[in-house]
Amino acid sequence: MLKGNVVVIEDDEITGILIKRIFEREFKFNFVLFRNGLEGLEYIQNNSPSLIILDIMLPGKNGFEILKELRESEAHKNTKIILLSAKSNSSDIERGFDLSADEYITKPFQQQEFVVRIRKLMRAS
Amino acid sequence: MYLSLTYQTVLLLLMLLLTTFLYLLVYTFWTRAKKKYWSRYKVKFRAMFMPLILDYIETANRQSDADDVIKKLTRRNEDIVLFLEILDEITEILNGDDRKKLNWLIKHALFDRFYRKKLYSNSVNAQLLACVYYSKSGYLNRKMTVRLISLISSRNTKVAYASAKVLQNSTNEYIRLNTLKSFFKRPDASSMMIGELLHLFHQNADKIYQMSGILLKQLLLQKDIPKDRKQLVIDYIAYHNLYEYSLFLRNYLQTVLYRFENKSLIVSLINALGELRVKEAGTLIRSYSTIQNAEIRICCVEALNQLGGSDNLSFITGMLLDIEFDVRKRIIQTLVQDPDNGHLLLEKFMLTYLKFVSKVWTSELPPNDMLVFINKLRSITTGIRITSANKALHFNPVQK
């Protein structure tokens, strides 16, 4: 079982609960959930999570801005970051990868597929 | 006696005022308390059912597993609505097998019974709730279809729209088409409603795609469907790049006679032919560019530019001497944006007319009407200069 710390910044209550359940069931990750972009970013900057899951539409600071800021800092240059969003336009996905996201998962997703993608990403690291 | 009557009236008014104030005060506190109660209840309800539903998604293997969750739900209207709200939210997050399991819950007989009663009730709100449920569950039988068809002619636009949406789940293409036809004829139907219905109509028609194509054509050929609705169908075809309609649209344009009331329909058709790049429509669009209507001529310029090809571009350049300023402006903008053919054609045009102007200068007695012509040439060259400068500034913003 994969181990580490995961920070999820997601303002939607159900998505947050769902991801938490998935992580509790499938991985041995310490799970921290934030509803606000700014609070989440502050936490990440003071800690070193092994995986970050970001929603795009967030109060405080949006997912793209957080991703950009993290990639610009030395400490989080290589941290695994997944964007999770209902925005499925090719332009949004392109923007996410341009900002060096490691994965872009669109909602709705299948739980099993979500697990497989995280496992693959974490093994690659 | 007089004083006492005034006194009594004032007293009465004061009492009335006080009673109203007290009533409003009680009403405010009561509604606040009610709202607070329901929001607390909602939180409690969600905290109880959310894990149940998520557990169910993880463990369910067959449809009957949904009964275990439903058993825990009371038959209260509020609980049913709250439960479906949660299901609705989860459906937006989960897909695939998880969604299939959620659908077992959504399509449970309990909800069907609950909403079917509402569908047959006379309350507009109940009808709307039922329509929302059935458009999500996708469940539709013959008896319900009859009821929903009758609701399309409801006085309430929302009910008519919601029932038309449910009927787009029907597997019978003709029911879906007739729903569209009936709804399109409603004067209160908004363009957004029509757009969404068209989308549902086309989206759900994957399996019988060709058939849906024929049916959309029928919508356009139907005489009793208002022109603005037909326009929306054409815009829809162009927006979604439905190339299979290309030749049909060209032939359709041929049948539309130019009259003022047909202007918007013609504009939509020409725009669609341009966007779908229907090369075969070039000659027809060129013939429309002679119509004395600037809006039509402008869209002809755009469509011919989209079709491309030297014939069409040369034709556009020939239109530079058009009487309307807006048409000339659009032609210049179009040609300046085309670095290859457009620039060459503009250069050729300028050279031809410069020669002509120099001839006028050298002639001893130029005809009087030449002045109007030369002014127009000056306007065109100024237009080219301004548009080119704008383009240069756009690409080199530092020079600003």
PDB file of N, CA, C and O in Angstrom, chain B residues 3-47:
ATOM      1  N   LEU B   3     -65.122  64.848  19.132  1.00  0.00           N
ATOM      2  CA  LEU B   3     -63.798  64.493  19.637  1.00  0.00           C
ATOM      3  C   LEU B   3     -63.695  63.007  19.945  1.00  0.00           C
ATOM      4  O   LEU B   3     -62.722  62.344  19.638  1.00  0.00           O
ATOM      5  N   SER B   4     -64.739  62.539  20.515  1.00  0.00           N
ATOM      6  CA  SER B   4     -64.727  61.130  20.892  1.00  0.00           C
ATOM      7  C   SER B   4     -64.650  60.223  19.651  1.00  0.00           C
ATOM      8  O   SER B   4     -63.979  59.192  19.674  1.00  0.00           O
ATOM      9  N   LEU B   5     -65.285  60.643  18.545  1.00  0.00           N
ATOM     10  CA  LEU B   5     -65.250  59.851  17.299  1.00  0.00           C
ATOM     11  C   LEU B   5     -63.821  59.830  16.718  1.00  0.00           C
ATOM     12  O   LEU B   5     -63.314  58.779  16.315  1.00  0.00           O
ATOM     13  N   THR B   6     -63.171  60.994  16.760  1.00  0.00           N
ATOM     14  CA  THR B   6     -61.774  61.073  16.273  1.00  0.00           C
ATOM     15  C   THR B   6     -60.880  60.189  17.131  1.00  0.00           C
ATOM     16  O   THR B   6     -60.042  59.444  16.637  1.00  0.00           O
ATOM     17  N   TYR B   7     -61.116  60.308  18.439  1.00  0.00           N
ATOM     18  CA  TYR B   7     -60.323  59.522  19.372  1.00  0.00           C
ATOM     19  C   TYR B   7     -60.471  58.026  19.093  1.00  0.00           C
ATOM     20  O   TYR B   7     -59.501  57.273  19.054  1.00  0.00           O
ATOM     21  N   GLN B   8     -61.738  57.639  18.844  1.00  0.00           N
ATOM     22  CA  GLN B   8     -62.007  56.221  18.583  1.00  0.00           C
ATOM     23  C   GLN B   8     -61.321  55.752  17.295  1.00  0.00           C
ATOM     24  O   GLN B   8     -60.750  54.653  17.229  1.00  0.00           O
ATOM     25  N   THR B   9     -61.348  56.611  16.265  1.00  0.00           N
ATOM     26  CA  THR B   9     -60.735  56.246  14.989  1.00  0.00           C
ATOM     27  C   THR B   9     -59.226  56.063  15.148  1.00  0.00           C
ATOM     28  O   THR B   9     -58.644  55.089  14.666  1.00  0.00           O
ATOM     29  N   VAL B  10     -58.616  57.016  15.871  1.00  0.00           N
ATOM     30  CA  VAL B  10     -57.165  56.939  16.091  1.00  0.00           C
ATOM     31  C   VAL B  10     -56.822  55.668  16.852  1.00  0.00           C
ATOM     32  O   VAL B  10     -55.883  54.939  16.518  1.00  0.00           O
ATOM     33  N   LEU B  11     -57.624  55.394  17.858  1.00  0.00           N
ATOM     34  CA  LEU B  11     -57.407  54.191  18.668  1.00  0.00           C
ATOM     35  C   LEU B  11     -57.502  52.926  17.818  1.00  0.00           C
ATOM     36  O   LEU B  11     -56.675  52.012  17.916  1.00  0.00           O
ATOM     37  N   LEU B  12     -58.510  52.927  16.962  1.00  0.00           N
ATOM     38  CA  LEU B  12     -58.730  51.775  16.083  1.00  0.00           C
ATOM     39  C   LEU B  12     -57.539  51.578  15.141  1.00  0.00           C
ATOM     40  O   LEU B  12     -57.037  50.461  14.953  1.00  0.00           O
ATOM     41  N   LEU B  13     -57.088  52.704  14.592  1.00  0.00           N
ATOM     42  CA  LEU B  13     -55.948  52.631  13.671  1.00  0.00           C
ATOM     43  C   LEU B  13     -54.692  52.153  14.379  1.00  0.00           C
ATOM     44  O   LEU B  13     -53.923  51.340  13.851  1.00  0.00           O
ATOM     45  N   LEU B  14     -54.520  52.660  15.607  1.00  0.00           N
ATOM     46  CA  LEU B  14     -53.354  52.235  16.391  1.00  0.00           C
ATOM     47  C   LEU B  14     -53.381  50.750  16.689  1.00  0.00           C
ATOM     48  O   LEU B  14     -52.382  50.049  16.573  1.00  0.00           O
ATOM     49  N   MET B  15     -54.561  50.281  17.008  1.00  0.00           N
ATOM     50  CA  MET B  15     -54.709  48.844  17.306  1.00  0.00           C
ATOM     51  C   MET B  15     -54.430  48.001  16.073  1.00  0.00           C
ATOM     52  O   MET B  15     -53.792  46.954  16.131  1.00  0.00           O
ATOM     53  N   LEU B  16     -54.905  48.523  14.942  1.00  0.00           N
ATOM     54  CA  LEU B  16     -54.682  47.822  13.681  1.00  0.00           C
ATOM     55  C   LEU B  16     -53.194  47.735  13.363  1.00  0.00           C
ATOM     56  O   LEU B  16     -52.663  46.692  12.971  1.00  0.00           O
ATOM     57  N   LEU B  17     -52.540  48.879  13.591  1.00  0.00           N
ATOM     58  CA  LEU B  17     -51.098  48.959  13.348  1.00  0.00           C
ATOM     59  C   LEU B  17     -50.327  48.005  14.255  1.00  0.00           C
ATOM     60  O   LEU B  17     -49.420  47.293  13.825  1.00  0.00           O
ATOM     61  N   LEU B  18     -50.748  47.996  15.511  1.00  0.00           N
ATOM     62  CA  LEU B  18     -50.089  47.134  16.488  1.00  0.00           C
ATOM     63  C   LEU B  18     -50.288  45.655  16.138  1.00  0.00           C
ATOM     64  O   LEU B  18     -49.348  44.855  16.211  1.00  0.00           O
ATOM     65  N   THR B  19     -51.521  45.328  15.727  1.00  0.00           N
ATOM     66  CA  THR B  19     -51.807  43.936  15.364  1.00  0.00           C
ATOM     67  C   THR B  19     -50.953  43.528  14.159  1.00  0.00           C
ATOM     68  O   THR B  19     -50.367  42.442  14.145  1.00  0.00           O
ATOM     69  N   THR B  20     -50.865  44.435  13.174  1.00  0.00           N
ATOM     70  CA  THR B  20     -50.063  44.122  11.985  1.00  0.00           C
ATOM     71  C   THR B  20     -48.610  43.921  12.370  1.00  0.00           C
ATOM     72  O   THR B  20     -47.953  42.983  11.921  1.00  0.00           O
ATOM     73  N   PHE B  21     -48.126  44.821  13.252  1.00  0.00           N
ATOM     74  CA  PHE B  21     -46.733  44.729  13.680  1.00  0.00           C
ATOM     75  C   PHE B  21     -46.470  43.405  14.381  1.00  0.00           C
ATOM     76  O   PHE B  21     -45.488  42.704  14.099  1.00  0.00           O
ATOM     77  N   LEU B  22     -47.406  43.049  15.289  1.00  0.00           N
ATOM     78  CA  LEU B  22     -47.232  41.794  16.027  1.00  0.00           C
ATOM     79  C   LEU B  22     -47.276  40.588  15.094  1.00  0.00           C
ATOM     80  O   LEU B  22     -46.482  39.656  15.216  1.00  0.00           O
ATOM     81  N   TYR B  23     -48.202  40.679  14.138  1.00  0.00           N
ATOM     82  CA  TYR B  23     -48.319  39.572  13.187  1.00  0.00           C
ATOM     83  C   TYR B  23     -47.012  39.400  12.400  1.00  0.00           C
ATOM     84  O   TYR B  23     -46.486  38.297  12.261  1.00  0.00           O
ATOM     85  N   LEU B  24     -46.476  40.547  11.926  1.00  0.00           N
ATOM     86  CA  LEU B  24     -45.233  40.491  11.144  1.00  0.00           C
ATOM     87  C   LEU B  24     -44.061  39.980  11.972  1.00  0.00           C
ATOM     88  O   LEU B  24     -43.223  39.215  11.498  1.00  0.00           O
ATOM     89  N   LEU B  25     -44.047  40.397  13.239  1.00  0.00           N
ATOM     90  CA  LEU B  25     -42.981  39.959  14.140  1.00  0.00           C
ATOM     91  C   LEU B  25     -43.025  38.441  14.332  1.00  0.00           C
ATOM     92  O   LEU B  25     -42.017  37.750  14.190  1.00  0.00           O
ATOM     93  N   VAL B  26     -44.233  37.965  14.638  1.00  0.00           N
ATOM     94  CA  VAL B  26     -44.390  36.511  14.849  1.00  0.00           C
ATOM     95  C   VAL B  26     -44.035  35.766  13.570  1.00  0.00           C
ATOM     96  O   VAL B  26     -43.323  34.755  13.591  1.00  0.00           O
ATOM     97  N   TYR B  27     -44.521  36.305  12.450  1.00  0.00           N
ATOM     98  CA  TYR B  27     -44.280  35.648  11.151  1.00  0.00           C
ATOM     99  C   TYR B  27     -42.776  35.559  10.857  1.00  0.00           C
ATOM    100  O   TYR B  27     -42.271  34.520  10.456  1.00  0.00           O
ATOM    101  N   THR B  28     -42.070  36.692  11.145  1.00  0.00           N
ATOM    102  CA  THR B  28     -40.625  36.708  10.890  1.00  0.00           C
ATOM    103  C   THR B  28     -39.918  35.656  11.739  1.00  0.00           C
ATOM    104  O   THR B  28     -39.111  34.875  11.234  1.00  0.00           O
ATOM    105  N   PHE B  29     -40.239  35.635  13.038  1.00  0.00           N
ATOM    106  CA  PHE B  29     -39.576  34.673  13.911  1.00  0.00           C
ATOM    107  C   PHE B  29     -39.930  33.240  13.546  1.00  0.00           C
ATOM    108  O   PHE B  29     -39.083  32.355  13.574  1.00  0.00           O
ATOM    109  N   TRP B  30     -41.199  33.077  13.163  1.00  0.00           N
ATOM    110  CA  TRP B  30     -41.635  31.719  12.814  1.00  0.00           C
ATOM    111  C   TRP B  30     -40.903  31.226  11.558  1.00  0.00           C
ATOM    112  O   TRP B  30     -40.398  30.104  11.529  1.00  0.00           O
ATOM    113  N   THR B  31     -40.814  32.087  10.523  1.00  0.00           N
ATOM    114  CA  THR B  31     -40.134  31.654   9.294  1.00  0.00           C
ATOM    115  C   THR B  31     -38.645  31.421   9.551  1.00  0.00           C
ATOM    116  O   THR B  31     -38.067  30.488   9.013  1.00  0.00           O
ATOM    117  N   ARG B  32     -38.047  32.278  10.397  1.00  0.00           N
ATOM    118  CA  ARG B  32     -36.624  32.089  10.722  1.00  0.00           C
ATOM    119  C   ARG B  32     -36.405  30.765  11.430  1.00  0.00           C
ATOM    120  O   ARG B  32     -35.483  30.015  11.115  1.00  0.00           O
ATOM    121  N   ALA B  33     -37.282  30.508  12.408  1.00  0.00           N
ATOM    122  CA  ALA B  33     -37.156  29.265  13.186  1.00  0.00           C
ATOM    123  C   ALA B  33     -37.336  28.059  12.261  1.00  0.00           C
ATOM    124  O   ALA B  33     -36.603  27.068  12.351  1.00  0.00           O
ATOM    125  N   LYS B  34     -38.290  28.209  11.337  1.00  0.00           N
ATOM    126  CA  LYS B  34     -38.578  27.111  10.408  1.00  0.00           C
ATOM    127  C   LYS B  34     -37.360  26.850   9.511  1.00  0.00           C
ATOM    128  O   LYS B  34     -36.950  25.710   9.294  1.00  0.00           O
ATOM    129  N   LYS B  35     -36.793  27.953   9.028  1.00  0.00           N
ATOM    130  CA  LYS B  35     -35.637  27.844   8.144  1.00  0.00           C
ATOM    131  C   LYS B  35     -34.459  27.192   8.877  1.00  0.00           C
ATOM    132  O   LYS B  35     -33.780  26.319   8.341  1.00  0.00           O
ATOM    133  N   LYS B  36     -34.270  27.633  10.124  1.00  0.00           N
ATOM    134  CA  LYS B  36     -33.177  27.108  10.941  1.00  0.00           C
ATOM    135  C   LYS B  36     -33.374  25.608  11.175  1.00  0.00           C
ATOM    136  O   LYS B  36     -32.436  24.821  11.069  1.00  0.00           O
ATOM    137  N   TYR B  37     -34.644  25.267  11.469  1.00  0.00           N
ATOM    138  CA  TYR B  37     -34.951  23.864  11.721  1.00  0.00           C
ATOM    139  C   TYR B  37     -34.627  23.022  10.494  1.00  0.00           C
ATOM    140  O   TYR B  37     -33.976  21.981  10.591  1.00  0.00           O
ATOM    141  N   TRP B  38     -35.051  23.512   9.324  1.00  0.00           N
ATOM    142  CA  TRP B  38     -34.841  22.736   8.102  1.00  0.00           C
ATOM    143  C   TRP B  38     -33.370  22.649   7.717  1.00  0.00           C
ATOM    144  O   TRP B  38     -32.930  21.612   7.229  1.00  0.00           O
ATOM    145  N   SER B  39     -32.618  23.732   7.961  1.00  0.00           N
ATOM    146  CA  SER B  39     -31.195  23.634   7.607  1.00  0.00           C
ATOM    147  C   SER B  39     -30.480  22.658   8.545  1.00  0.00           C
ATOM    148  O   SER B  39     -29.606  21.917   8.118  1.00  0.00           O
ATOM    149  N   ARG B  40     -30.888  22.643   9.824  1.00  0.00           N
ATOM    150  CA  ARG B  40     -30.301  21.680  10.765  1.00  0.00           C
ATOM    151  C   ARG B  40     -30.685  20.255  10.362  1.00  0.00           C
ATOM    152  O   ARG B  40     -29.875  19.339  10.384  1.00  0.00           O
ATOM    153  N   TYR B  41     -31.959  20.133  10.011  1.00  0.00           N
ATOM    154  CA  TYR B  41     -32.466  18.813   9.631  1.00  0.00           C
ATOM    155  C   TYR B  41     -31.722  18.305   8.385  1.00  0.00           C
ATOM    156  O   TYR B  41     -31.369  17.131   8.296  1.00  0.00           O
ATOM    157  N   LYS B  42     -31.471  19.235   7.459  1.00  0.00           N
ATOM    158  CA  LYS B  42     -30.791  18.884   6.216  1.00  0.00           C
ATOM    159  C   LYS B  42     -29.382  18.365   6.507  1.00  0.00           C
ATOM    160  O   LYS B  42     -28.955  17.351   5.956  1.00  0.00           O
ATOM    161  N   VAL B  43     -28.685  19.091   7.400  1.00  0.00           N
ATOM    162  CA  VAL B  43     -27.319  18.682   7.758  1.00  0.00           C
ATOM    163  C   VAL B  43     -27.342  17.284   8.374  1.00  0.00           C
ATOM    164  O   VAL B  43     -26.546  16.409   8.020  1.00  0.00           O
ATOM    165  N   LYS B  44     -28.301  17.072   9.276  1.00  0.00           N
ATOM    166  CA  LYS B  44     -28.422  15.779   9.969  1.00  0.00           C
ATOM    167  C   LYS B  44     -28.748  14.667   8.959  1.00  0.00           C
ATOM    168  O   LYS B  44     -28.178  13.581   8.997  1.00  0.00           O
ATOM    169  N   PHE B  45     -29.651  15.021   8.071  1.00  0.00           N
ATOM    170  CA  PHE B  45     -30.093  14.051   7.063  1.00  0.00           C
ATOM    171  C   PHE B  45     -28.921  13.654   6.158  1.00  0.00           C
ATOM    172  O   PHE B  45     -28.699  12.477   5.887  1.00  0.00           O
ATOM    173  N   ARG B  46     -28.169  14.662   5.729  1.00  0.00           N
ATOM    174  CA  ARG B  46     -27.034  14.393   4.850  1.00  0.00           C
ATOM    175  C   ARG B  46     -25.978  13.563   5.575  1.00  0.00           C
ATOM    176  O   ARG B  46     -25.408  12.632   5.015  1.00  0.00           O
ATOM    177  N   ALA B  47     -25.738  13.929   6.844  1.00  0.00           N
ATOM    178  CA  ALA B  47     -24.731  13.197   7.619  1.00  0.00           C
ATOM    179  C   ALA B  47     -25.130  11.739   7.793  1.00  0.00           C
ATOM    180  O   ALA B  47     -24.282  10.852   7.883  1.00  0.00           O
TER     181      ALA B  47
END
